[in-house]
Short mmCIF file of C-alpha atoms in Angstrom, two decimals:
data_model
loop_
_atom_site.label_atom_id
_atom_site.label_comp_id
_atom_site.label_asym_id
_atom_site.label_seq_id
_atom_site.Cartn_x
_atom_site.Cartn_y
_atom_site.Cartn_z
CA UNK A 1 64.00 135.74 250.27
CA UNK A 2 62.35 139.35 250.69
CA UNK A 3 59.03 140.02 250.30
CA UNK A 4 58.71 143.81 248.62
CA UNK A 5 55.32 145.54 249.22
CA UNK A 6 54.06 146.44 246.37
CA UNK A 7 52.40 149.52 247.41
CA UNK A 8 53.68 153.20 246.87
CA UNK A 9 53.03 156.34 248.59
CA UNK A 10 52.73 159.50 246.22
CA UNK A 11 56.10 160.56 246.50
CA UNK A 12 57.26 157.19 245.26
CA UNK A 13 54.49 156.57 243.00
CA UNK A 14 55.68 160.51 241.41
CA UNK A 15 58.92 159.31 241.42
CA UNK A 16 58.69 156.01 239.57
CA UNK A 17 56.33 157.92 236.88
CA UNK A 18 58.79 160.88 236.29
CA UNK A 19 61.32 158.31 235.64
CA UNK A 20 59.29 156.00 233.19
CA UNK A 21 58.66 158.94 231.21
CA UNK A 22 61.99 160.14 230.97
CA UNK A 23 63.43 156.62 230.34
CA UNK A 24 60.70 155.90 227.68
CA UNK A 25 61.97 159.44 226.14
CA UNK A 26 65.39 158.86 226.37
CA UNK A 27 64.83 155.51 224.31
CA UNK A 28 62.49 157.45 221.75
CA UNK A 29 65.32 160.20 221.23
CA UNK A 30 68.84 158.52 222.23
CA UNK A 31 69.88 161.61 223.92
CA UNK A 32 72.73 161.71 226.11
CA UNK A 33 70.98 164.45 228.30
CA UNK A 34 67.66 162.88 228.35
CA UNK A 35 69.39 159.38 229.46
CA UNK A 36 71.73 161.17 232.09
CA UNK A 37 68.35 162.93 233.19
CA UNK A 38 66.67 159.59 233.25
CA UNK A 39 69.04 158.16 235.62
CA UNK A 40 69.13 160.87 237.82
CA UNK A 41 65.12 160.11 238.42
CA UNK A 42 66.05 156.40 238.93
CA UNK A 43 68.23 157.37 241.59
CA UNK A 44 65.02 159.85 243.24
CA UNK A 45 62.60 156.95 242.80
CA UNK A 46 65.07 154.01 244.29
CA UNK A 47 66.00 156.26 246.77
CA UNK A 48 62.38 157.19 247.99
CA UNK A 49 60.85 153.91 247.34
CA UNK A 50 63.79 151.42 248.38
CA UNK A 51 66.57 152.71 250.70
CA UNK A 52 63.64 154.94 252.71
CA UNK A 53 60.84 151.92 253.08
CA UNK A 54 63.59 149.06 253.39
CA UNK A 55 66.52 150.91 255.06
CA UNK A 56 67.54 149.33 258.19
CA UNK A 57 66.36 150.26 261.88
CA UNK A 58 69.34 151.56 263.91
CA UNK A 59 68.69 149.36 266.85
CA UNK A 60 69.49 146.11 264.32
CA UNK A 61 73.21 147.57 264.29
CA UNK A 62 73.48 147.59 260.55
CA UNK A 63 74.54 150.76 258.52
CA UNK A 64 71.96 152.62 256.45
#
């Protein structure tokens, strides 16, 4: 089983608090454009916080 660090750098930590706020408003509101803009900042946060800490060294011959 993984261990994930806890720990965020300020892009990530940016990242995961644009996203809470736009989730939290998309749930207020139950707009279509504020949930498709929620997702999008899921995708910036999971990107910057999980496939760019946890991605895969080269040398271990997996793909990124």
């Amino acid at each position: 089983m993984s261990q994930i660090d806890n720990d965020m750098n300020a892009e990530q930590q940016r990242a995961f608090l644009e996203w809470r706020d736009l989730r939290n408003k998309a749930e207020a509101t139950g707009d279509m454009a504020d949930a498709h803009a929620a997702g999008k900042a899921f995708g910036t946060f999971f990107y910057a916080y999980v496939a760019n800490t946890y991605r895969p060294a080269p040398s271990t011959g997996h793909r990124p």
